[in-house]
PDB file of C-alpha atoms in Angstrom:
ATOM      1  CA  MET A   1       0.000   0.000   0.000  1.00 72.00           C
ATOM      2  CA  THR A   2       1.432   3.352  -1.000  1.00 79.00           C
ATOM      3  CA  HIS A   3       1.426   6.301   1.350  1.00 77.00           C
ATOM      4  CA  ARG A   4      -1.194   8.026  -0.765  1.00 84.00           C
ATOM      5  CA  VAL A   5      -3.571   5.050  -0.613  1.00 88.00           C
ATOM      6  CA  GLY A   6      -2.929   4.674   3.115  1.00 84.00           C
ATOM      7  CA  ALA A   7      -3.702   8.339   3.694  1.00 85.00           C
ATOM      8  CA  ARG A   8      -6.964   8.014   1.762  1.00 90.00           C
ATOM      9  CA  VAL A   9      -7.950   4.943   3.761  1.00 90.00           C
ATOM     10  CA  VAL A  10      -7.208   6.829   6.985  1.00 88.00           C
ATOM     11  CA  GLY A  11      -9.395   9.701   5.777  1.00 90.00           C
ATOM     12  CA  ALA A  12     -12.219   7.298   5.009  1.00 92.00           C
ATOM     13  CA  LEU A  13     -11.801   5.703   8.428  1.00 91.00           C
ATOM     14  CA  PHE A  14     -12.002   9.129  10.088  1.00 89.00           C
ATOM     15  CA  ILE A  15     -15.330   9.673   8.355  1.00 92.00           C
ATOM     16  CA  MET A  16     -16.364   6.133   9.275  1.00 91.00           C
ATOM     17  CA  ALA A  17     -15.593   6.951  12.915  1.00 89.00           C
ATOM     18  CA  THR A  18     -17.269  10.362  13.017  1.00 90.00           C
ATOM     19  CA  VAL A  19     -20.563   9.648  11.270  1.00 93.00           C
ATOM     20  CA  PRO A  20     -21.604   6.563  13.309  1.00 92.00           C
ATOM     21  CA  PHE A  21     -20.645   8.301  16.551  1.00 89.00           C
ATOM     22  CA  SER A  22     -22.764  11.345  15.678  1.00 90.00           C
ATOM     23  CA  LEU A  23     -25.673   9.141  14.666  1.00 92.00           C
ATOM     24  CA  SER A  24     -25.398   7.077  17.855  1.00 91.00           C
ATOM     25  CA  VAL A  25     -25.683  10.227  19.954  1.00 89.00           C
ATOM     26  CA  ILE A  26     -28.809  11.225  18.013  1.00 91.00           C
ATOM     27  CA  VAL A  27     -30.301   7.728  18.310  1.00 91.00           C
ATOM     28  CA  LEU A  28     -29.551   7.298  22.005  1.00 89.00           C
ATOM     29  CA  GLN A  29     -30.379  10.829  23.170  1.00 88.00           C
ATOM     30  CA  PRO A  30     -34.126  10.239  23.782  1.00 86.00           C
ATOM     31  CA  VAL A  31     -33.357   7.081  25.744  1.00 87.00           C
ATOM     32  CA  LEU A  32     -30.376   8.211  27.822  1.00 83.00           C
ATOM     33  CA  GLY A  33     -31.610  11.761  28.294  1.00 83.00           C
ATOM     34  CA  ALA A  34     -34.765  10.705  30.150  1.00 82.00           C
ATOM     35  CA  PRO A  35     -34.839  10.661  33.954  1.00 86.00           C
ATOM     36  CA  ASP A  36     -36.070   7.050  33.887  1.00 85.00           C
ATOM     37  CA  PHE A  37     -33.577   5.963  31.236  1.00 81.00           C
ATOM     38  CA  LEU A  38     -33.472   2.312  32.351  1.00 84.00           C
ATOM     39  CA  THR A  39     -37.207   1.965  31.841  1.00 86.00           C
ATOM     40  CA  ARG A  40     -36.990   3.679  28.471  1.00 83.00           C
ATOM     41  CA  ALA A  41     -34.047   1.517  27.460  1.00 84.00           C
ATOM     42  CA  SER A  42     -35.977  -1.639  28.236  1.00 85.00           C
ATOM     43  CA  LEU A  43     -38.919  -0.386  26.160  1.00 87.00           C
ATOM     44  CA  ARG A  44     -36.779   0.684  23.202  1.00 87.00           C
ATOM     45  CA  GLU A  45     -34.488  -2.300  22.701  1.00 89.00           C
ATOM     46  CA  VAL A  46     -34.124  -1.777  18.953  1.00 91.00           C
ATOM     47  CA  ARG A  47     -33.108   1.854  19.383  1.00 90.00           C
ATOM     48  CA  VAL A  48     -30.528   0.982  22.052  1.00 89.00           C
ATOM     49  CA  GLY A  49     -29.226  -1.900  19.922  1.00 91.00           C
ATOM     50  CA  ALA A  50     -28.831   0.398  16.916  1.00 92.00           C
ATOM     51  CA  GLY A  51     -26.971   2.952  19.037  1.00 91.00           C
ATOM     52  CA  VAL A  52     -24.643   0.311  20.431  1.00 90.00           C
ATOM     53  CA  LEU A  53     -23.989  -1.067  16.941  1.00 93.00           C
ATOM     54  CA  LEU A  54     -23.105   2.426  15.702  1.00 93.00           C
ATOM     55  CA  GLU A  55     -20.727   2.843  18.651  1.00 90.00           C
ATOM     56  CA  LEU A  56     -19.112  -0.494  17.777  1.00 91.00           C
ATOM     57  CA  VAL A  57     -18.522   0.664  14.190  1.00 92.00           C
ATOM     58  CA  ASN A  58     -16.971   3.840  15.589  1.00 90.00           C
ATOM     59  CA  HIS A  59     -14.587   1.919  17.854  1.00 88.00           C
ATOM     60  CA  ILE A  60     -13.544  -0.466  15.079  1.00 90.00           C
ATOM     61  CA  ALA A  61     -12.816   2.489  12.793  1.00 90.00           C
ATOM     62  CA  VAL A  62     -10.656   4.158  15.476  1.00 85.00           C
ATOM     63  CA  VAL A  63      -8.586   1.000  15.858  1.00 85.00           C
ATOM     64  CA  GLY A  64      -8.341   0.780  12.052  1.00 88.00           C
ATOM     65  CA  ILE A  65      -6.984   4.325  11.934  1.00 86.00           C
ATOM     66  CA  ALA A  66      -4.161   3.393  14.306  1.00 81.00           C
ATOM     67  CA  VAL A  67      -3.281   0.306  12.266  1.00 84.00           C
ATOM     68  CA  VAL A  68      -3.418   1.919   8.817  1.00 86.00           C
ATOM     69  CA  ILE A  69      -1.681   5.161   9.748  1.00 82.00           C
ATOM     70  CA  TYR A  70       1.440   3.371  11.037  1.00 79.00           C
ATOM     71  CA  PRO A  71       3.052   2.767   7.622  1.00 79.00           C
ATOM     72  CA  VAL A  72       2.180   6.323   6.604  1.00 78.00           C
ATOM     73  CA  LEU A  73       3.794   7.956   9.648  1.00 76.00           C
ATOM     74  CA  ARG A  74       6.697   5.512  10.166  1.00 76.00           C
ATOM     75  CA  PRO A  75       9.035   7.154   7.608  1.00 77.00           C
ATOM     76  CA  PHE A  76       8.641  10.483   9.375  1.00 77.00           C
ATOM     77  CA  SER A  77       8.695   9.473  13.009  1.00 73.00           C
ATOM     78  CA  GLU A  78       7.655   6.406  14.959  1.00 71.00           C
ATOM     79  CA  ARG A  79       7.126   8.698  17.958  1.00 76.00           C
ATOM     80  CA  LEU A  80       4.538  10.618  15.920  1.00 73.00           C
ATOM     81  CA  TRP A  81       2.625   7.372  15.308  1.00 68.00           C
ATOM     82  CA  LEU A  82       2.776   6.451  18.981  1.00 72.00           C
ATOM     83  CA  THR A  83       1.492   9.902  19.943  1.00 75.00           C
ATOM     84  CA  ASN A  84      -1.359   9.637  17.441  1.00 66.00           C
ATOM     85  CA  THR A  85      -2.292   6.182  18.723  1.00 68.00           C
ATOM     86  CA  SER A  86      -2.225   7.298  22.356  1.00 72.00           C
ATOM     87  CA  VAL A  87      -4.323  10.373  21.678  1.00 70.00           C
ATOM     88  CA  SER A  88      -6.873   8.435  19.627  1.00 63.00           C
ATOM     89  CA  LYS A  89      -7.225   5.859  22.411  1.00 63.00           C
ATOM     90  CA  CYS A  90      -7.984   8.687  24.847  1.00 66.00           C
ATOM     91  CA  MET A  91     -10.371  10.452  22.456  1.00 61.00           C
ATOM     92  CA  VAL A  92     -12.963   7.665  22.356  1.00 58.00           C
ATOM     93  CA  PRO A  93     -13.704   7.612  26.111  1.00 59.00           C
ATOM     94  CA  MET A  94     -13.574  11.414  26.257  1.00 55.00           C
ATOM     95  CA  ALA A  95     -16.012  11.719  23.350  1.00 56.00           C
ATOM     96  CA  ASN A  96     -18.350   9.193  24.948  1.00 55.00           C
ATOM     97  CA  ASN A  97     -18.198  11.050  28.276  1.00 53.00           C
ATOM     98  CA  ALA A  98     -18.805  14.380  26.549  1.00 52.00           C
ATOM     99  CA  ALA A  99     -21.864  12.946  24.817  1.00 52.00           C
ATOM    100  CA  SER A 100     -23.139  11.566  28.125  1.00 51.00           C
ATOM    101  CA  ILE A 101     -22.635  14.907  29.846  1.00 51.00           C
ATOM    102  CA  ASP A 102     -24.336  16.641  26.924  1.00 51.00           C
ATOM    103  CA  LEU A 103     -27.296  14.286  27.247  1.00 48.00           C
ATOM    104  CA  ALA A 104     -27.477  14.760  31.004  1.00 49.00           C
ATOM    105  CA  ALA A 105     -27.556  18.538  30.622  1.00 51.00           C
ATOM    106  CA  THR A 106     -30.668  18.447  28.418  1.00 49.00           C
TER     107      THR A 106
END
């Protein structure tokens, strides 16, 4: 895989990580934003399942970014790849927490 192809795949994976995450927040907001969210979650199993599936796609795409970007960044600096991987591993929990806080504020 050339660097150009790898960079395009990484770009596609970034989109594949962003879109499902945004959709999962939209799908799960009515369920998790309610005061009785456990009751709502049990009544809306399909909606919760769809949100969890979208989150799974997001997490798989984030791991794919780390794997595919390694050959692209290796010629420049292996430390740069390690930094990118570490930051991306921290971004997923932070984004999930931010979405949860956003839902709790509404």
